[in-house]
Tab-separated table of N, CA and C in Angstrom:
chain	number	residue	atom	x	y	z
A	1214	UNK	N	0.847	-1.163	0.000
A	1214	UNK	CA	0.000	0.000	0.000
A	1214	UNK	C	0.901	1.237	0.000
A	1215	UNK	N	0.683	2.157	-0.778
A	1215	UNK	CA	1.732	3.436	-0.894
A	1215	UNK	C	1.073	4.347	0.284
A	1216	UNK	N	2.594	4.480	0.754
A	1216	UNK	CA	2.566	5.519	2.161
A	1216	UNK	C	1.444	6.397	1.838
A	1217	UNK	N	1.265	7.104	0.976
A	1217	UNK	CA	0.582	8.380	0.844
A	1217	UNK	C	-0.681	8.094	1.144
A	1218	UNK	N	-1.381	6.931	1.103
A	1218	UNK	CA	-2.602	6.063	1.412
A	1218	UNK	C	-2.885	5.440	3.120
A	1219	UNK	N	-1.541	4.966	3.662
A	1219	UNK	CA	-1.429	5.055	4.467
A	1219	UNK	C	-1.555	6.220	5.286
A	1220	UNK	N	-0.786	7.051	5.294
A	1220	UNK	CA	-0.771	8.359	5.813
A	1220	UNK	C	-1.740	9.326	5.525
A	1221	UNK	N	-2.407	9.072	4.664
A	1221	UNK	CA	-3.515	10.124	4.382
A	1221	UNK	C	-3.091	11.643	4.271
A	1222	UNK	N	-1.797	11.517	2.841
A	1222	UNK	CA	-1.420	12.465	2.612
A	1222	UNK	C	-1.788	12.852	1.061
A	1223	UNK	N	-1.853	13.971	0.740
A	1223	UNK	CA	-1.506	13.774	-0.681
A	1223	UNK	C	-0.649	13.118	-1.452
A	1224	UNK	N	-0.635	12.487	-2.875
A	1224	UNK	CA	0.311	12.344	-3.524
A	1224	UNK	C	1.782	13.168	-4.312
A	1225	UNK	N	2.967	12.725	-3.797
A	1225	UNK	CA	3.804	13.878	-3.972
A	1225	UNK	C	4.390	14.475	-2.849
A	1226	UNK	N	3.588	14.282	-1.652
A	1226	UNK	CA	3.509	15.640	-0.461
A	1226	UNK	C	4.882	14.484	0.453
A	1227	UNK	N	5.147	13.238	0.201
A	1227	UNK	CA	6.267	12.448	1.264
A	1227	UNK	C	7.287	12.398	0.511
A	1228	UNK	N	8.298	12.456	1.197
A	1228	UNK	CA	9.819	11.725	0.282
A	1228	UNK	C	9.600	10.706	0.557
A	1229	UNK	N	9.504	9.398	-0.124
A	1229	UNK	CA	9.115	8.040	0.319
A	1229	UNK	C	10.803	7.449	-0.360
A	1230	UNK	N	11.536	6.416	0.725
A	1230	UNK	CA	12.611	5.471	-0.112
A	1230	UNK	C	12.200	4.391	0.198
A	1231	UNK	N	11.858	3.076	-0.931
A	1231	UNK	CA	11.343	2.167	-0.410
A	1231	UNK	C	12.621	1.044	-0.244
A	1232	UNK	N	12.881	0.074	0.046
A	1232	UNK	CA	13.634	-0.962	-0.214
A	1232	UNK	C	12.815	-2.526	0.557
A	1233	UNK	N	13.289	-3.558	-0.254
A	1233	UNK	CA	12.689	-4.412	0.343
A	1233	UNK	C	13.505	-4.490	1.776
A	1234	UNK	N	12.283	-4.936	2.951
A	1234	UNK	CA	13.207	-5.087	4.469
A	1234	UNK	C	13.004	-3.690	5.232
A	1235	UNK	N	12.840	-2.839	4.342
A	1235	UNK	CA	13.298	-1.573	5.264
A	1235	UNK	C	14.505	-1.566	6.105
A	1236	UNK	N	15.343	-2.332	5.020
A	1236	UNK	CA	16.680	-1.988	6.226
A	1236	UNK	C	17.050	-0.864	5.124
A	1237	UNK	N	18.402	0.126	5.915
A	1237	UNK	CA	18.852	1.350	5.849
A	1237	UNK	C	20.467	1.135	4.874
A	1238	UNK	N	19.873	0.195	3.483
A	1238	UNK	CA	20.818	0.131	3.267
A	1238	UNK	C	21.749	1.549	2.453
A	1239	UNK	N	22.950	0.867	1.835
A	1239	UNK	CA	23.582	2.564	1.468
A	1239	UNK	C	23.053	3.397	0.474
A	1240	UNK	N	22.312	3.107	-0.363
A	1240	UNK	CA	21.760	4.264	-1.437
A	1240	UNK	C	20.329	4.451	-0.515
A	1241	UNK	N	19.782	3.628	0.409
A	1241	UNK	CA	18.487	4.161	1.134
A	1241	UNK	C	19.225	5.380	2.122
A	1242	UNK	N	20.103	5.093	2.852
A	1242	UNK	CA	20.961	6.216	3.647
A	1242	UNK	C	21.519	7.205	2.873
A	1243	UNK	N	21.911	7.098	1.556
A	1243	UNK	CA	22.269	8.459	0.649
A	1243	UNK	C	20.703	9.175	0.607
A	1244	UNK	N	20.085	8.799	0.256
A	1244	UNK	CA	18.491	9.334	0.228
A	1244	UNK	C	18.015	10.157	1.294
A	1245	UNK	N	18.296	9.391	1.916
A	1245	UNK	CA	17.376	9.763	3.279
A	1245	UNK	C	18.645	11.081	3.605
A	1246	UNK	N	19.543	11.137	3.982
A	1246	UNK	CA	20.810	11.770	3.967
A	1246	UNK	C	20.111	13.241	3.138
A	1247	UNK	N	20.039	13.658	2.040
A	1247	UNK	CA	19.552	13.929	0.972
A	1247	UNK	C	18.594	14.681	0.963
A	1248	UNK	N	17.327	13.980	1.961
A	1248	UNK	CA	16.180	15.133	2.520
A	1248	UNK	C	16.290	15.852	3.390
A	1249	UNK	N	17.102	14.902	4.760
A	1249	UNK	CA	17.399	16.102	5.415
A	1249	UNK	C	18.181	17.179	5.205
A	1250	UNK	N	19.369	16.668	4.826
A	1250	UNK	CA	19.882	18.102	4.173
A	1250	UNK	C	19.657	19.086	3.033
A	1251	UNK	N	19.064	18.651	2.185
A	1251	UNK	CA	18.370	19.254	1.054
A	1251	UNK	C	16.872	20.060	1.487
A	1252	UNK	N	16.472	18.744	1.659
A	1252	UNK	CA	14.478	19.464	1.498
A	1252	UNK	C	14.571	19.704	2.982
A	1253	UNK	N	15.468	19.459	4.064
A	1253	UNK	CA	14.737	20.044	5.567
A	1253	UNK	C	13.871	18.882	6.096
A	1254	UNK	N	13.928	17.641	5.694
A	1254	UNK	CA	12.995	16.764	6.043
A	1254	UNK	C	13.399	16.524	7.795
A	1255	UNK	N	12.036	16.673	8.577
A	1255	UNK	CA	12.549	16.698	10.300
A	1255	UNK	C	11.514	15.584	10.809
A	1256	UNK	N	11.114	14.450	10.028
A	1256	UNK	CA	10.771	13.299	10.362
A	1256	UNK	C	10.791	12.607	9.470
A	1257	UNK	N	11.498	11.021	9.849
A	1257	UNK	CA	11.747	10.185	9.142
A	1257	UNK	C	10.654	8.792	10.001
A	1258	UNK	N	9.715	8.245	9.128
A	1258	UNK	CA	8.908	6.769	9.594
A	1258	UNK	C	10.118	5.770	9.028
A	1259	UNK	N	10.474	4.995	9.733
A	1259	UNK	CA	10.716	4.081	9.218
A	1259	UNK	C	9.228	2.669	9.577
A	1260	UNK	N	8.749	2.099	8.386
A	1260	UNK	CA	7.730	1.507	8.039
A	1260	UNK	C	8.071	0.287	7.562
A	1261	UNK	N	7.636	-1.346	8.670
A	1261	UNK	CA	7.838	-2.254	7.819
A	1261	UNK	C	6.117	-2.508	8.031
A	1262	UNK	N	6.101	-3.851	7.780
A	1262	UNK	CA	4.617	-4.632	7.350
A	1262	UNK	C	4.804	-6.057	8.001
A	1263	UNK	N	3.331	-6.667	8.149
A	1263	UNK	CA	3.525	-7.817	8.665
A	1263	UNK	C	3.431	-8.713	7.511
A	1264	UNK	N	3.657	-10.208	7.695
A	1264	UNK	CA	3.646	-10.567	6.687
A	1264	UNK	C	4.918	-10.381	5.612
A	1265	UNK	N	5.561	-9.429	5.855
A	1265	UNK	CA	6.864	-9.057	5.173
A	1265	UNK	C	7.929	-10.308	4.190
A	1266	UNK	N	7.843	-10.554	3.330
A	1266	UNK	CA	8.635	-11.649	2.687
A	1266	UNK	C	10.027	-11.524	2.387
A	1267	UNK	N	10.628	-10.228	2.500
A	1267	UNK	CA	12.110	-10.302	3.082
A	1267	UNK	C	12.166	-10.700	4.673
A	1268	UNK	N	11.647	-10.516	5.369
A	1268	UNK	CA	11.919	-10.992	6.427
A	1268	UNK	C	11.438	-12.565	6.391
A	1269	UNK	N	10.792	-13.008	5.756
A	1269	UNK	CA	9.960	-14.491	6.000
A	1269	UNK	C	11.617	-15.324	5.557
A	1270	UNK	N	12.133	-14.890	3.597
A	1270	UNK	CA	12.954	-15.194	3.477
A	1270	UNK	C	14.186	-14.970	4.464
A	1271	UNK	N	14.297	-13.958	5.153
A	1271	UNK	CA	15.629	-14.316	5.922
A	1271	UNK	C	15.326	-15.135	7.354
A	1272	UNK	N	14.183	-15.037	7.662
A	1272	UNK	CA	13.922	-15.926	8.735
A	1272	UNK	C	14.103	-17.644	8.075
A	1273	UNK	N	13.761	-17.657	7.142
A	1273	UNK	CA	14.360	-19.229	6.528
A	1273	UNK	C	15.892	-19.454	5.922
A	1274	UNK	N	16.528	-18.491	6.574
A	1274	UNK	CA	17.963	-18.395	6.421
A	1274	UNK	C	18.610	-17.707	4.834
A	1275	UNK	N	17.515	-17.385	4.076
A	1275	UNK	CA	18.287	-17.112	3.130
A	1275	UNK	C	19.066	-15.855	3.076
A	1276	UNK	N	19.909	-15.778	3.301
A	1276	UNK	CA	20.859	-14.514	3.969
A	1276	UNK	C	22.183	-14.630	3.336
A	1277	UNK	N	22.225	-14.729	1.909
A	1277	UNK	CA	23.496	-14.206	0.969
A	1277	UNK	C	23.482	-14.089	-0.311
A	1278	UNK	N	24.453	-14.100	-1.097
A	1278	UNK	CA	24.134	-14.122	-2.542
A	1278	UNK	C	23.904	-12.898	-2.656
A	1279	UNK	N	22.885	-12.991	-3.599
A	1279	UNK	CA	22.111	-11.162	-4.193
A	1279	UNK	C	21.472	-10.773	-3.198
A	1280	UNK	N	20.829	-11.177	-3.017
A	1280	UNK	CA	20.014	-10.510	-1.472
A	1280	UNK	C	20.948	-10.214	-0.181
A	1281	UNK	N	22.141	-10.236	-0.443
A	1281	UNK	CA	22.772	-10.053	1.219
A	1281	UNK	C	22.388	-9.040	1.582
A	1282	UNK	N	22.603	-7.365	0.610
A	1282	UNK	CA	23.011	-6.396	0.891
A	1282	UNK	C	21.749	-5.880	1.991
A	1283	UNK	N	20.330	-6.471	1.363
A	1283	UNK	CA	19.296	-6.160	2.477
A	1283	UNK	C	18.842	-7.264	3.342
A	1284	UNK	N	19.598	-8.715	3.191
A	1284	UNK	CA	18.941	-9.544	3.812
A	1284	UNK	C	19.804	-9.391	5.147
A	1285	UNK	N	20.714	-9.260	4.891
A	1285	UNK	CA	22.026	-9.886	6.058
A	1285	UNK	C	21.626	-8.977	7.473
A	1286	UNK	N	21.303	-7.431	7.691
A	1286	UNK	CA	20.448	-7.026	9.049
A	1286	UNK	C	18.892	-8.051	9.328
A	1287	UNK	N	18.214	-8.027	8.381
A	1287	UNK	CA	17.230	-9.311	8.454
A	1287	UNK	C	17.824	-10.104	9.592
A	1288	UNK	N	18.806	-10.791	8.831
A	1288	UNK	CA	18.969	-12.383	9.031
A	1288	UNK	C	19.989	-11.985	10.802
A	1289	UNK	N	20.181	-10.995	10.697
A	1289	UNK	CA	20.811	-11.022	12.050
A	1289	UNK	C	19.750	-10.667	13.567
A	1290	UNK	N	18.684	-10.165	12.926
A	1290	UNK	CA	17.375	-9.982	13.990
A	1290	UNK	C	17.124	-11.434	13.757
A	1291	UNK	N	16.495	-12.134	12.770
A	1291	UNK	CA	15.946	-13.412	13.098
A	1291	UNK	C	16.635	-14.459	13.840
A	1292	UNK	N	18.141	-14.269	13.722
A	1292	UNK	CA	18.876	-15.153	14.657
A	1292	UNK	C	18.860	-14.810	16.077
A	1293	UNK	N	18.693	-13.916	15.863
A	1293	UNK	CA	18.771	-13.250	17.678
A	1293	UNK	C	17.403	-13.808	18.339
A	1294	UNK	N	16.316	-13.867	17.444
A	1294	UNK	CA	15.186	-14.164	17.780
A	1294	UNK	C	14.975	-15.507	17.519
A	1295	UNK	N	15.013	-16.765	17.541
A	1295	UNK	CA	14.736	-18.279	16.464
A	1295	UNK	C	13.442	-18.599	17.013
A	1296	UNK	N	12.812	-18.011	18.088
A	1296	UNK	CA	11.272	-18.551	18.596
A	1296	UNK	C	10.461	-17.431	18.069
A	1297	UNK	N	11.102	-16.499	17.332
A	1297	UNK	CA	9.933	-15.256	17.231
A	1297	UNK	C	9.073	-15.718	15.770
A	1298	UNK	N	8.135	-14.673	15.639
A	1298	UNK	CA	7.008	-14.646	14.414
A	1298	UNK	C	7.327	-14.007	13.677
A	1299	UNK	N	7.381	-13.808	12.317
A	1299	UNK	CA	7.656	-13.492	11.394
A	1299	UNK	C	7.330	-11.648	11.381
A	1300	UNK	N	6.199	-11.653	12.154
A	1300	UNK	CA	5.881	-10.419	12.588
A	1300	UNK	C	6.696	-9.667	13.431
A	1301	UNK	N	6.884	-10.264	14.457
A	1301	UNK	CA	7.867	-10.091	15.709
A	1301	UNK	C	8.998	-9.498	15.146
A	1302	UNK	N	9.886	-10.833	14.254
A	1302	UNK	CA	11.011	-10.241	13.568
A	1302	UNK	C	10.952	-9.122	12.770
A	1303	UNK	N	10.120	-8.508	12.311
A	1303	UNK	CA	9.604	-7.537	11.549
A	1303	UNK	C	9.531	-6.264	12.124
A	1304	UNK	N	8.921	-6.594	13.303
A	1304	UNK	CA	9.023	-5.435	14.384
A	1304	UNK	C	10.375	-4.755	14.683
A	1305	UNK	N	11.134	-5.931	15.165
A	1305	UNK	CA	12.645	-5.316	15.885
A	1305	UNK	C	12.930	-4.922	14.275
A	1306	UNK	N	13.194	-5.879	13.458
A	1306	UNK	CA	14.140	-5.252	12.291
A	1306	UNK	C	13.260	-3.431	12.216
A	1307	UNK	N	12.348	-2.827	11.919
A	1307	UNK	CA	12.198	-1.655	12.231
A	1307	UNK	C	12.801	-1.088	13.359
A	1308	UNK	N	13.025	-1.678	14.903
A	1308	UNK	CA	13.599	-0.935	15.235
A	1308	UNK	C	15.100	-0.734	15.171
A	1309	UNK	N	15.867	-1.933	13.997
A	1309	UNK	CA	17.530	-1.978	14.323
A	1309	UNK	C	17.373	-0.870	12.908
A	1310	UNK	N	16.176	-0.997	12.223
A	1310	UNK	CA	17.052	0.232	11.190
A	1310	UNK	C	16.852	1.553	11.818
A	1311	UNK	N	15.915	1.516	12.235
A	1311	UNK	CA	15.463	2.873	13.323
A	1311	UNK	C	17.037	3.517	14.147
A	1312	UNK	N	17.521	2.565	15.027
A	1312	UNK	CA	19.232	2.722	15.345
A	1312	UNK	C	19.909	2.939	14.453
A	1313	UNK	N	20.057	2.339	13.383
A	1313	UNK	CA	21.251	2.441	12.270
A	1313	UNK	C	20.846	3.884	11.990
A	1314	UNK	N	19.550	4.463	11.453
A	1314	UNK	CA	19.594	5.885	11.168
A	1314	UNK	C	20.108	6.535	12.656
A	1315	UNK	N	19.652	6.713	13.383
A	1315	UNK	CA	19.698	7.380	14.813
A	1315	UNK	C	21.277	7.675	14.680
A	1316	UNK	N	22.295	6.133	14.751
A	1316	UNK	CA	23.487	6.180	15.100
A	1316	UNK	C	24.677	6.457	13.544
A	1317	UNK	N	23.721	6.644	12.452
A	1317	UNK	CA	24.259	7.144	11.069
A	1317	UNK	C	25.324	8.385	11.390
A	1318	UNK	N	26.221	8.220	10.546
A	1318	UNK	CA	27.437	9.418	10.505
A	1318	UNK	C	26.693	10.720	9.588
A	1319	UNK	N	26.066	10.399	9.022
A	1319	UNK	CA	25.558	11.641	7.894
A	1319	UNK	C	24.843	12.583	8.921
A	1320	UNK	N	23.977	13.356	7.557
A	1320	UNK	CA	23.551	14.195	7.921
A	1320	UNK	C	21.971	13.930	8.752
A	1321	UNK	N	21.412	12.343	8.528
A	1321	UNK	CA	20.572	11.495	9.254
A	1321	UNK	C	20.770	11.933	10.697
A	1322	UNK	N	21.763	11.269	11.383
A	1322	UNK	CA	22.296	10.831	12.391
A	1322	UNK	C	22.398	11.771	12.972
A	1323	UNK	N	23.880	13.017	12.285
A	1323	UNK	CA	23.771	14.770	12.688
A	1323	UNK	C	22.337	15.255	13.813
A	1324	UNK	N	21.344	15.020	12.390
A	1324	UNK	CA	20.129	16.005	12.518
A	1324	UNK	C	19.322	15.194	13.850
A	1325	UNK	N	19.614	13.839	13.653
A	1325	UNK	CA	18.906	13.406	14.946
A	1325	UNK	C	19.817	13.606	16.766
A	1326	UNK	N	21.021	13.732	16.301
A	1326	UNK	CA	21.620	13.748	17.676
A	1326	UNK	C	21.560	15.054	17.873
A	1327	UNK	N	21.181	15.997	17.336
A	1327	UNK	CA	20.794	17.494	17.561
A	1327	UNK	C	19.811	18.013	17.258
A	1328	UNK	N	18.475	17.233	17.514
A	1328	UNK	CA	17.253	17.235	17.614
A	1328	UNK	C	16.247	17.947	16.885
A	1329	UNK	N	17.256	18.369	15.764
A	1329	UNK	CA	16.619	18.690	14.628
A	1329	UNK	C	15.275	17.452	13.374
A	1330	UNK	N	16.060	16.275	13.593
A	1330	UNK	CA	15.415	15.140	13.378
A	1330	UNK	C	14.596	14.198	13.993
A	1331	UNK	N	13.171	13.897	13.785
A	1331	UNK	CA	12.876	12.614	14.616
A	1331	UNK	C	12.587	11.246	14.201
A	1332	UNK	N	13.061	10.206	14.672
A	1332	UNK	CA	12.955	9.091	13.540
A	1332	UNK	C	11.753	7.940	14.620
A	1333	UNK	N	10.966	7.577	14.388
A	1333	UNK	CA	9.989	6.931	14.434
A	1333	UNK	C	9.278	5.638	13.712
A	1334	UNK	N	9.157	4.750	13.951
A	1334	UNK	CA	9.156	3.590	13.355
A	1334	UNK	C	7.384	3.085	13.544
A	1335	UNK	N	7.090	1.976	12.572
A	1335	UNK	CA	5.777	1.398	12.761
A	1335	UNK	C	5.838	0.748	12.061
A	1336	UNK	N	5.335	-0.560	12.853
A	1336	UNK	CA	4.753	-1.596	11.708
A	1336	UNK	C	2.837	-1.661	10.946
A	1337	UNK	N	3.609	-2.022	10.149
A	1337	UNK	CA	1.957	-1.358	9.122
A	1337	UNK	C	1.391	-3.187	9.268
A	1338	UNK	N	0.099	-3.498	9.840
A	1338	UNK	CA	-0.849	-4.600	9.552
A	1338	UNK	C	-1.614	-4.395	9.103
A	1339	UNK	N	-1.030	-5.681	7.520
A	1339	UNK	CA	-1.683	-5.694	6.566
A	1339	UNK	C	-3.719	-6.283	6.772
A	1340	UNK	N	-3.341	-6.894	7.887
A	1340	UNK	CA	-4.771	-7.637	8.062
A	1340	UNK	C	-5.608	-6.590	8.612
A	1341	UNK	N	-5.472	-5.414	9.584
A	1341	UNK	CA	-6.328	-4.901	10.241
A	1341	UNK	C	-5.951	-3.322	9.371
A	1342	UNK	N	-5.102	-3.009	8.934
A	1342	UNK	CA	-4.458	-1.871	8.467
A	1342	UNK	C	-4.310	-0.580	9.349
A	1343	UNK	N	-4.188	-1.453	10.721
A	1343	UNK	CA	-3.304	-0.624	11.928
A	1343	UNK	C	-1.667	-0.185	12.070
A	1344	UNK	N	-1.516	1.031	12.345
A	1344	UNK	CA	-0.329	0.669	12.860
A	1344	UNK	C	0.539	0.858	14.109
A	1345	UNK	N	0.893	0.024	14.263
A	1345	UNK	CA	1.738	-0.059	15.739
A	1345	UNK	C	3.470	0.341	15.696
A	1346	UNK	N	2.918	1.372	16.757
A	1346	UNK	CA	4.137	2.158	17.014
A	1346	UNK	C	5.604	1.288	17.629
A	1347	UNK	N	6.370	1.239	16.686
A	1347	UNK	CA	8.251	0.686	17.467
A	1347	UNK	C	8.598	1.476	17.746
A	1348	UNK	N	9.654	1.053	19.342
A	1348	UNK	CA	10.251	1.953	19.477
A	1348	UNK	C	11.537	2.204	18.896
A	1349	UNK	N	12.364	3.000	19.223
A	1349	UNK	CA	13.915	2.715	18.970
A	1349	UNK	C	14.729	2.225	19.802
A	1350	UNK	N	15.975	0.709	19.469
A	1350	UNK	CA	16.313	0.299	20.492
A	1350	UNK	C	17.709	1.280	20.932
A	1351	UNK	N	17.410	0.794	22.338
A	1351	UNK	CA	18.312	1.937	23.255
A	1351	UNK	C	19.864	1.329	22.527
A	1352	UNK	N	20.191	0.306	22.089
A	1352	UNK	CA	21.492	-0.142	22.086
A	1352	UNK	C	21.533	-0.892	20.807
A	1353	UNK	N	22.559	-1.468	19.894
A	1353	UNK	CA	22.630	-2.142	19.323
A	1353	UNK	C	21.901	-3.477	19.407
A	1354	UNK	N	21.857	-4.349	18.326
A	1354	UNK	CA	20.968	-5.887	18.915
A	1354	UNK	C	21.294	-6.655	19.555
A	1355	UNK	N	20.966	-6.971	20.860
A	1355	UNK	CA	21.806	-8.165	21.818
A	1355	UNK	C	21.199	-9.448	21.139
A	1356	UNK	N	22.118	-10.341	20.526
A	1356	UNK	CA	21.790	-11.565	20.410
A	1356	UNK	C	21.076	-12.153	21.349
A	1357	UNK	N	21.434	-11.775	22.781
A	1357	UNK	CA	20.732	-12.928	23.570
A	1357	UNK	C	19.095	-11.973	24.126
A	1358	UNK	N	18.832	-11.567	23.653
A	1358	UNK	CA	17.548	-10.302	23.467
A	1358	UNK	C	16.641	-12.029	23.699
A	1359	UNK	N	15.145	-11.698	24.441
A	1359	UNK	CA	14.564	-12.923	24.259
A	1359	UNK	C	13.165	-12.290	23.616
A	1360	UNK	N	12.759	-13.167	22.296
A	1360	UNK	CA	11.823	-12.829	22.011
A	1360	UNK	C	10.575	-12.241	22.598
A	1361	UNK	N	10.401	-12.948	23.952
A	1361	UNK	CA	9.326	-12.655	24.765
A	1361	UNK	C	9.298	-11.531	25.565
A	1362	UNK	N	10.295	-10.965	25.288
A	1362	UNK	CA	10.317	-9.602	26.434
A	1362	UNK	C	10.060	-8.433	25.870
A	1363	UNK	N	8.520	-7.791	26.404
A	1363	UNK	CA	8.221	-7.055	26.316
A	1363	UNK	C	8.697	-5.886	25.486
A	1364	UNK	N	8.413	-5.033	24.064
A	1364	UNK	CA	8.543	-3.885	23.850
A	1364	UNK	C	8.124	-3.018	24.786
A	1365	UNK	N	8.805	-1.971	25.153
A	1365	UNK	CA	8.740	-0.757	25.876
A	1365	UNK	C	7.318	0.061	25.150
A	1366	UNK	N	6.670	0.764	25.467
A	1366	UNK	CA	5.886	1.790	24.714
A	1366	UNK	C	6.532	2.676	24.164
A	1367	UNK	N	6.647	3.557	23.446
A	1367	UNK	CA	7.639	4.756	22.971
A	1367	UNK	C	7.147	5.884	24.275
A	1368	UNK	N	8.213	6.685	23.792
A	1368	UNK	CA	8.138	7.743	25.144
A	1368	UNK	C	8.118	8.977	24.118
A	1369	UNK	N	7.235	9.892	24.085
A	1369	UNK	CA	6.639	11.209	24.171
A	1369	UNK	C	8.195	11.894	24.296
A	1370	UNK	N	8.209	12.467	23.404
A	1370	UNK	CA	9.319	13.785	23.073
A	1370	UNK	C	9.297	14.764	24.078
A	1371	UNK	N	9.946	14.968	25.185
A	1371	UNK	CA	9.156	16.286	25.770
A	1371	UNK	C	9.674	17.875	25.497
């Protein structure tokens, strides 16, 4: 479903970069890089989906070849996770790209560690066409992270 439908924006009115995964790979980070410093862009969604079939594929290990360049963050949430849902994994991977922008050297990263930027994540369900707010994780991905433990709620900007 195109963001602009989602969001209930006009067409035209988002910088949208899509990639399969929504991971932050390097021409998605030149992009994104790109608005903020160019167009002034001072919120970034990062948006995956449930159901997601880059993640389904890297949850069934396929994690090299042509697909590394976006599978291989995939495939490193699903290992961390091996009891989670395809959804689940879907979730965190929004929030490890959510970090990768946050902790980006560009002008991403800049604009967010000087609060010029806010980066915000959600997973879009395809079945109910809700979406649920991720947060950003406080730290890199701990492998030994257990699927079952609770997401935090996001916390209000103050």
């Amino acid at each position: 479903m195109p963001p602009s439908v989602v969001f209930d924006q006009p067409a035209g009115t988002l910088f949208v970069v899509r990639i399969a995964g929504n991971t932050a790979s390097p021409a998605a980070l030149a992009s994104l890089d790109y608005a903020v410093a160019a167009l002034g862009v001072e919120l970034l969604i990062v948006l995956g989906h449930t159901d997601c079939g880059a993640v389904t594929a890297a949850a069934a290990g396929t994690c090299g070849g042509h697909l590394a360049p976006i599978a291989a963050p995939i495939c490193d949430v699903a290992r961390a996770m091996p009891a989670a849902s395809i959804d689940e994994i879907a979730g965190h991977n929004v929030a490890v790209a959510m970090r990768t922008l946050a902790d980006h050297e560009g002008p991403v990263g800049e604009a967010a560690r000087a609060g010029r930027l806010q980066i915000r994540g959600a997973l879009h369900d395809l079945r109910s066409g809700r979406l649920e707010p991720v947060p950003v994780m406080s730290a890199p991905l701990d492998r030994s992270h257990s699927p079952t433990t609770p997401i935090p709620a996001p916390q209000e900007a103050s």
